Short mmCIF file of C-alpha atoms and ligand atoms in Angstrom, two decimals:
data_model
loop_
_atom_site.label_atom_id
_atom_site.label_comp_id
_atom_site.label_asym_id
_atom_site.label_seq_id
_atom_site.Cartn_x
_atom_site.Cartn_y
_atom_site.Cartn_z
CA MET A 1324 -46.24 103.48 14.94
CA VAL A 1325 -47.07 105.64 11.90
CA PRO A 1326 -50.80 105.21 11.21
CA ILE A 1327 -52.28 104.44 7.79
CA LEU A 1328 -53.49 107.75 6.39
CA ARG A 1329 -54.84 107.30 2.88
CA SER A 1330 -57.87 109.59 3.11
CA LEU A 1331 -58.18 112.57 5.46
CA LEU A 1332 -61.59 114.29 5.37
CA PHE A 1333 -61.77 118.03 5.97
CA VAL A 1334 -64.91 119.18 7.71
CA PRO A 1335 -65.51 122.93 8.21
CA GLY A 1336 -65.51 123.24 11.99
CA ASN A 1337 -68.33 125.77 12.20
CA VAL A 1338 -70.87 123.51 10.48
CA PRO A 1339 -72.29 120.93 12.92
CA LYS A 1340 -74.43 119.41 10.16
CA MET A 1341 -71.28 118.45 8.25
CA LEU A 1342 -69.60 117.10 11.38
CA ASP A 1343 -72.65 114.88 11.90
CA LYS A 1344 -72.50 113.80 8.27
CA ALA A 1345 -68.77 113.02 8.56
CA MET A 1346 -69.49 110.51 11.31
CA GLY A 1347 -71.27 108.33 8.75
CA CYS A 1348 -68.21 108.36 6.47
CA ARG A 1349 -65.13 106.18 6.75
CA PRO A 1350 -62.02 108.20 5.98
CA ASP A 1351 -58.81 107.11 7.70
CA ALA A 1352 -58.90 110.44 9.57
CA TYR A 1353 -61.27 113.32 10.21
CA LEU A 1354 -59.85 116.83 10.04
CA PRO A 1355 -62.36 119.12 11.67
CA ASP A 1356 -61.04 122.44 10.45
CA MET A 1357 -60.54 125.75 12.25
CA GLU A 1358 -58.32 127.18 9.50
CA ASP A 1359 -59.09 128.16 5.91
CA SER A 1360 -62.54 126.58 5.49
CA VAL A 1361 -63.78 128.81 8.33
CA PRO A 1362 -64.39 132.57 7.83
CA GLU A 1363 -62.64 134.96 10.23
CA ALA A 1364 -65.82 135.89 12.10
CA GLU A 1365 -66.63 132.22 12.70
CA LYS A 1366 -63.24 131.19 14.14
CA PRO A 1367 -64.28 131.31 17.82
CA ASN A 1368 -67.45 129.39 16.99
CA ALA A 1369 -65.52 126.69 15.08
CA ARG A 1370 -63.17 126.30 18.05
CA CYS A 1371 -66.11 125.75 20.40
CA VAL A 1372 -67.99 123.42 18.06
CA ILE A 1373 -64.94 121.24 17.37
CA GLY A 1374 -64.05 121.15 21.08
CA ALA A 1375 -67.52 119.78 21.74
CA TYR A 1376 -67.42 117.25 18.85
CA VAL A 1377 -64.03 115.57 19.31
CA ALA A 1378 -65.30 113.16 21.97
CA ARG A 1379 -68.05 111.87 19.66
CA LEU A 1380 -65.80 111.75 16.62
CA SER A 1381 -63.27 109.70 18.58
CA THR A 1382 -65.76 106.88 19.15
CA THR A 1383 -66.39 106.18 15.46
CA GLY A 1384 -63.10 104.61 14.32
CA PRO A 1385 -61.19 107.06 12.12
CA LEU A 1386 -58.40 109.09 13.70
CA VAL A 1387 -59.33 112.59 14.90
CA ILE A 1388 -56.83 115.24 13.80
CA PRO A 1389 -58.22 118.78 14.07
CA ARG A 1390 -56.54 121.45 11.94
CA VAL A 1391 -55.70 124.65 13.79
CA ASN A 1392 -54.73 128.11 12.58
CA ALA A 1393 -51.12 128.97 11.69
CA LEU A 1394 -48.69 130.53 14.17
CA ASP A 1395 -48.79 133.96 12.50
CA THR A 1396 -52.54 134.30 13.18
CA GLY A 1397 -52.09 134.44 16.96
CA LEU A 1398 -54.91 131.89 17.24
CA THR A 1399 -52.87 128.67 17.48
CA ALA A 1400 -52.54 128.42 21.26
CA ASP A 1401 -56.26 128.96 21.91
CA ASP A 1402 -57.21 126.58 19.08
CA LEU A 1403 -54.97 123.88 20.54
CA GLU A 1404 -56.31 124.44 24.03
CA ALA A 1405 -59.83 123.70 22.77
CA VAL A 1406 -58.91 120.24 21.47
CA VAL A 1407 -55.80 118.81 23.15
CA GLY A 1408 -56.89 115.90 25.32
CA PRO A 1409 -57.35 112.13 25.23
CA GLU A 1410 -59.94 112.25 22.42
CA ILE A 1411 -57.64 113.38 19.62
CA ASP A 1412 -54.89 111.48 17.84
CA GLY A 1413 -53.09 114.45 16.41
CA VAL A 1414 -53.31 118.03 15.29
CA SER A 1415 -52.59 119.55 11.94
CA VAL A 1416 -51.20 123.07 11.67
CA GLY A 1417 -51.36 125.29 8.62
CA LYS A 1418 -48.44 127.20 7.07
CA VAL A 1419 -45.44 125.72 8.82
CA HIS A 1420 -42.24 127.12 7.34
CA THR A 1421 -39.31 126.01 9.51
CA ALA A 1422 -38.15 123.53 12.15
CA ASP A 1423 -38.46 126.35 14.72
CA ASP A 1424 -42.17 126.61 13.88
CA VAL A 1425 -42.51 122.87 14.59
CA ARG A 1426 -40.68 123.21 17.92
CA GLU A 1427 -42.91 126.12 18.95
CA ILE A 1428 -46.02 124.07 18.14
CA THR A 1429 -44.79 120.92 19.88
CA ASP A 1430 -43.97 122.92 23.02
CA LEU A 1431 -47.51 124.29 23.06
CA ILE A 1432 -48.97 120.82 22.61
CA GLY A 1433 -46.70 119.36 25.29
CA ARG A 1434 -47.79 121.93 27.89
CA LEU A 1435 -51.45 121.26 27.08
CA GLU A 1436 -50.94 117.49 27.22
CA GLN A 1437 -49.45 117.88 30.68
CA ALA A 1438 -52.37 120.05 31.81
CA ALA A 1439 -54.88 117.54 30.40
CA GLY A 1440 -53.17 114.55 32.01
CA VAL A 1441 -52.26 113.07 28.62
CA GLU A 1442 -48.90 111.34 28.20
CA VAL A 1443 -46.54 113.98 26.80
CA GLY A 1444 -45.71 113.18 23.18
CA ARG A 1445 -48.79 111.05 22.53
CA ILE A 1446 -50.51 113.56 20.25
CA GLY A 1447 -49.21 113.46 16.69
CA LEU A 1448 -48.57 116.41 14.39
CA ILE A 1449 -49.19 116.96 10.68
CA PRO A 1450 -47.59 120.25 9.57
CA TRP A 1451 -48.68 121.88 6.30
CA VAL A 1452 -45.82 122.71 3.99
CA GLU A 1453 -47.37 125.27 1.66
CA SER A 1454 -44.88 128.05 1.03
CA ALA A 1455 -41.57 128.40 -0.79
CA LYS A 1456 -39.83 128.57 2.60
CA GLY A 1457 -41.66 125.46 3.80
CA VAL A 1458 -40.65 123.50 0.70
CA VAL A 1459 -37.00 124.56 1.04
CA HIS A 1460 -37.02 123.55 4.75
CA CYS A 1461 -39.21 120.48 4.36
CA TYR A 1462 -36.69 117.87 5.59
CA ALA A 1463 -35.87 120.00 8.66
CA VAL A 1464 -39.61 120.41 9.32
CA CYS A 1465 -40.22 116.65 9.03
CA THR A 1466 -37.36 115.77 11.39
CA ALA A 1467 -37.94 118.52 13.96
CA SER A 1468 -40.12 116.39 16.24
CA PRO A 1469 -40.94 112.72 16.86
CA ARG A 1470 -44.59 113.82 16.99
CA ILE A 1471 -44.73 114.14 13.22
CA ILE A 1472 -46.99 111.44 11.75
CA GLY A 1473 -47.22 112.94 8.28
CA VAL A 1474 -46.47 116.08 6.30
CA ALA A 1475 -49.12 117.76 4.20
CA PHE A 1476 -48.48 119.58 0.94
CA GLY A 1477 -50.90 122.45 0.27
CA ALA A 1478 -51.04 123.61 -3.33
CA GLU A 1479 -53.49 126.48 -2.84
CA ASP A 1480 -51.34 128.45 -0.39
CA TYR A 1481 -48.13 127.40 -2.13
CA THR A 1482 -49.21 128.89 -5.47
CA HIS A 1483 -50.37 132.02 -3.66
CA ASP A 1484 -46.98 132.34 -1.96
CA MET A 1485 -45.14 131.77 -5.24
CA GLY A 1486 -47.30 134.31 -7.06
CA ILE A 1487 -48.22 131.77 -9.73
CA GLU A 1488 -51.55 130.75 -11.16
CA ARG A 1489 -53.26 127.77 -9.56
CA LEU A 1490 -54.42 125.82 -12.57
CA GLY A 1491 -56.16 123.22 -10.40
CA ASP A 1492 -56.37 120.66 -13.16
CA GLU A 1493 -55.72 117.00 -12.54
CA THR A 1494 -52.06 117.15 -13.63
CA ASP A 1495 -51.03 119.65 -10.94
CA SER A 1496 -48.15 120.53 -13.29
CA GLU A 1497 -47.58 124.00 -11.81
CA VAL A 1498 -46.73 122.44 -8.42
CA ALA A 1499 -44.79 119.42 -9.70
CA PHE A 1500 -41.41 120.52 -8.32
CA ALA A 1501 -42.80 121.26 -4.87
CA ARG A 1502 -44.72 117.98 -4.75
CA ASN A 1503 -41.63 115.98 -5.69
CA THR A 1504 -39.49 117.87 -3.20
CA VAL A 1505 -41.95 117.29 -0.35
CA CYS A 1506 -42.19 113.57 -1.17
CA VAL A 1507 -38.41 113.10 -1.24
CA ALA A 1508 -37.90 115.09 1.98
CA ALA A 1509 -40.69 113.20 3.74
CA ARG A 1510 -39.30 109.85 2.64
CA ALA A 1511 -35.79 110.82 3.80
CA ALA A 1512 -37.32 111.72 7.19
CA GLY A 1513 -39.35 108.49 7.30
CA VAL A 1514 -42.77 110.16 7.45
CA PRO A 1515 -45.65 109.82 4.98
CA ALA A 1516 -46.30 112.69 2.56
CA LEU A 1517 -49.97 113.62 2.19
CA ASP A 1518 -51.23 115.44 -0.85
CA THR A 1519 -53.27 118.60 -1.33
CA PRO A 1520 -57.02 118.15 -1.93
CA TYR A 1521 -58.51 118.00 -5.43
CA PHE A 1522 -60.96 120.89 -5.44
CA LYS A 1523 -63.21 119.79 -8.33
CA PHE A 1524 -65.29 117.69 -5.97
CA LYS A 1525 -67.75 116.53 -8.65
CA ASP A 1526 -65.03 115.28 -11.01
CA ASN A 1527 -64.48 111.72 -9.77
CA ALA A 1528 -62.56 110.54 -12.84
CA GLY A 1529 -60.24 113.56 -12.55
CA LEU A 1530 -59.72 112.85 -8.84
CA GLN A 1531 -58.86 109.23 -9.58
CA ARG A 1532 -56.18 110.26 -12.12
CA ASN A 1533 -54.92 113.07 -9.88
CA ALA A 1534 -54.61 110.72 -6.87
CA LEU A 1535 -52.88 108.05 -8.94
CA ALA A 1536 -50.32 110.63 -10.06
CA SER A 1537 -49.85 111.59 -6.37
CA LYS A 1538 -49.22 107.98 -5.45
CA ARG A 1539 -46.70 107.61 -8.28
CA CYS A 1540 -44.93 110.75 -7.04
CA GLY A 1541 -44.54 109.20 -3.56
CA PHE A 1542 -47.52 110.49 -1.57
CA LYS A 1543 -49.10 107.95 0.77
CA GLY A 1544 -52.48 109.63 1.08
CA LYS A 1545 -54.58 112.63 0.12
CA PHE A 1546 -56.96 115.09 1.74
CA ALA A 1547 -60.64 114.94 0.81
CA ILE A 1548 -62.94 117.97 0.89
CA HIS A 1549 -66.13 116.03 0.19
CA PRO A 1550 -67.37 112.63 1.45
CA ALA A 1551 -67.64 111.30 -2.13
CA GLN A 1552 -63.86 111.61 -2.52
CA ILE A 1553 -63.01 109.18 0.32
CA ARG A 1554 -63.77 105.96 -1.49
CA ILE A 1555 -61.76 106.92 -4.57
CA ILE A 1556 -58.77 108.05 -2.51
CA ASN A 1557 -58.81 104.90 -0.35
CA ARG A 1558 -58.91 102.72 -3.42
CA VAL A 1559 -56.05 104.52 -5.16
CA PHE A 1560 -53.78 104.44 -2.09
CA SER A 1561 -54.42 100.75 -1.35
CA PRO A 1562 -52.63 98.10 -3.39
CA SER A 1563 -55.04 96.87 -6.08
CA VAL A 1564 -55.90 93.19 -6.63
CA GLU A 1565 -53.78 93.30 -9.82
CA GLU A 1566 -50.81 94.86 -8.01
CA ILE A 1567 -50.99 92.22 -5.27
CA GLU A 1568 -51.23 89.39 -7.78
CA GLN A 1569 -48.29 90.74 -9.77
CA ALA A 1570 -46.24 91.21 -6.57
CA ARG A 1571 -46.90 87.56 -5.62
CA ARG A 1572 -45.75 86.40 -9.07
CA VAL A 1573 -42.58 88.52 -8.78
CA VAL A 1574 -41.75 87.12 -5.32
CA ALA A 1575 -42.44 83.56 -6.48
CA ALA A 1576 -40.23 83.99 -9.56
CA PHE A 1577 -37.41 85.47 -7.49
CA GLU A 1578 -37.58 82.76 -4.84
CA ALA A 1579 -37.55 80.07 -7.51
CA ALA A 1580 -34.44 81.70 -9.01
CA GLU A 1581 -32.79 81.90 -5.59
CA ARG A 1582 -33.27 78.17 -5.08
CA THR A 1583 -31.18 77.61 -8.18
CA GLY A 1584 -28.45 79.96 -6.96
CA ARG A 1585 -29.49 82.96 -9.10
CA GLY A 1586 -29.92 86.54 -7.85
CA SER A 1587 -31.98 87.66 -10.81
CA THR A 1588 -34.44 86.19 -13.25
CA SER A 1589 -37.09 87.36 -15.69
CA LEU A 1590 -40.87 87.53 -15.69
CA ASP A 1591 -42.98 88.53 -18.68
CA GLY A 1592 -39.85 89.73 -20.46
CA GLN A 1593 -38.69 91.98 -17.60
CA VAL A 1594 -35.81 91.61 -15.17
CA VAL A 1595 -36.65 90.57 -11.60
CA ASP A 1596 -33.75 91.36 -9.28
CA VAL A 1597 -33.25 92.51 -5.69
CA PRO A 1598 -34.84 96.01 -5.87
CA VAL A 1599 -37.73 94.64 -7.93
CA VAL A 1600 -38.48 91.95 -5.36
CA LYS A 1601 -38.09 94.46 -2.51
CA ARG A 1602 -40.77 96.65 -4.10
CA ALA A 1603 -43.02 93.62 -4.57
CA ARG A 1604 -42.58 92.58 -0.93
CA ASN A 1605 -43.40 96.14 0.15
CA ILE A 1606 -46.67 95.99 -1.78
CA LEU A 1607 -47.57 92.70 -0.07
CA ALA A 1608 -46.68 94.11 3.37
CA LEU A 1609 -48.74 97.23 2.67
CA ALA A 1610 -51.70 95.10 1.55
CA GLU A 1611 -51.44 93.11 4.81
CA SER A 1612 -51.47 96.28 6.89
CA MET A 1613 -54.53 97.84 5.21
CA PRO A 1614 -57.81 98.08 7.09
CA GLU A 1615 -60.51 95.68 5.91
CA SER A 1616 -62.18 98.52 4.04
CA ALA A 1617 -59.12 98.84 1.77
CA ALA A 1618 -61.00 97.88 -1.37
CA ASP A 1619 -64.10 99.96 -0.49
N1 COA B 1984 -67.67 116.94 5.37
C1 COA B 1984 -68.87 116.48 5.78
N2 COA B 1984 -69.99 116.58 5.04
C2 COA B 1984 -69.89 117.21 3.86
C3 COA B 1984 -68.68 117.72 3.40
C4 COA B 1984 -67.53 117.58 4.20
N3 COA B 1984 -66.34 118.05 3.83
N4 COA B 1984 -68.87 118.26 2.18
C5 COA B 1984 -70.17 118.10 1.88
N5 COA B 1984 -70.79 117.46 2.89
C6 COA B 1984 -72.18 117.05 2.97
C7 COA B 1984 -73.15 118.18 2.65
O1 COA B 1984 -73.43 118.92 3.83
C8 COA B 1984 -74.33 117.43 2.13
O2 COA B 1984 -75.02 116.89 3.22
P1 COA B 1984 -76.62 116.62 3.15
O3 COA B 1984 -76.82 115.63 2.04
O4 COA B 1984 -76.95 116.07 4.49
O5 COA B 1984 -77.22 117.96 2.85
C9 COA B 1984 -73.71 116.26 1.39
O6 COA B 1984 -72.40 116.08 1.96
C10 COA B 1984 -73.58 116.47 -0.10
O7 COA B 1984 -72.90 117.69 -0.31
P2 COA B 1984 -73.01 118.47 -1.69
O8 COA B 1984 -74.38 119.04 -1.84
O9 COA B 1984 -72.52 117.59 -2.78
O10 COA B 1984 -71.95 119.61 -1.51
P3 COA B 1984 -72.15 121.02 -0.81
O11 COA B 1984 -72.47 122.03 -1.86
O12 COA B 1984 -73.04 120.93 0.38
O13 COA B 1984 -70.66 121.31 -0.25
C11 COA B 1984 -68.43 122.15 -0.38
C12 COA B 1984 -69.58 121.50 -1.15
C13 COA B 1984 -67.20 122.21 -1.25
C14 COA B 1984 -68.82 123.57 0.03
C15 COA B 1984 -68.15 121.29 0.89
O14 COA B 1984 -67.84 120.00 0.43
C16 COA B 1984 -67.07 121.80 1.81
O15 COA B 1984 -67.24 122.80 2.50
N6 COA B 1984 -65.93 121.09 1.87
C17 COA B 1984 -64.84 121.40 2.76
C18 COA B 1984 -63.96 122.48 2.17
C19 COA B 1984 -62.68 122.58 2.94
O16 COA B 1984 -62.48 121.93 3.93
N7 COA B 1984 -61.74 123.42 2.49
C20 COA B 1984 -60.47 123.56 3.12
C21 COA B 1984 -59.50 122.59 2.55
S1 COA B 1984 -57.88 123.24 2.34
MG1 MG B 1985 -53.54 125.92 3.16
#
């Protein structure tokens, strides 16, 4: 079953103080990071620290999905070896460009699962699509393995790869095409698309608008880089009280029309027909499936 992943909190893996702090937060997933929040010289330390923390993180509720270094660093296998085991729910891997990259990663995970006595295939995978090549191959990446529980779009590396300026404002206009492409490819593959973090971590109003735009584009969740972002992201990616109420009214209006032999009706001056009621029912199903903290 694809888990609910609205908020995914990055924690630099070489900072035990932040890992301790994270355990008091309630994201849907922790991403203790070995990749770009960790300086080169600290990589071996981050690997050790995260290896030692995953057992404790796994007892607190949120999913544990460490992020490891990309295949071209030569660090991926050792990073995975430090964390693959019964305590983690998945791994996230930076800079995945093709389906072959996914297959190489899943083979590594599979061998480590076997060695750790974990059922092969149990550990999920969230690849980062954050290059022109990754965007072009996104559907192939998303369908390359049944392990994939989400696909992440990374705007910082994507703009670097494209040689364009990262504006970093709340509109994310410079990455609009890539964001839309990733969302459509992810949807076609049946996996949730997860959006790049909003780096202005003190700008809560900007984050709220940025996350809402992500949701409207088709993302199902967003990475957080600071604990204060979790609550806002969770709220945006959960159906609101108003959305739920409106969905109930739409379903009620449609069912009343059906009883009189009609396949469409109107509500507040707008047409309610089959796709409209399907969307409303989806909102109600999503609301049902949310954790109790949905409105937090
Ligand atoms: N996870 C856990 N705890 C975090 C945290 C995180 N991502 N970000 C901040 N905190 C903690 C701080 O350690 C501090 O704890 P304290 O009150 O016990 O001292 C508290 O939250 C408040 O932090 P604040 O002072 O507002 O921010 P900061 O200056 O300490 O940290 C950043 C700001 C941006 C450096 C930090 O949030 C960070 O490193 N984030 C992760 C960046 C990252 O993962 N980048 C890669 C993503 S692609
Ligand atoms: Mg990146």
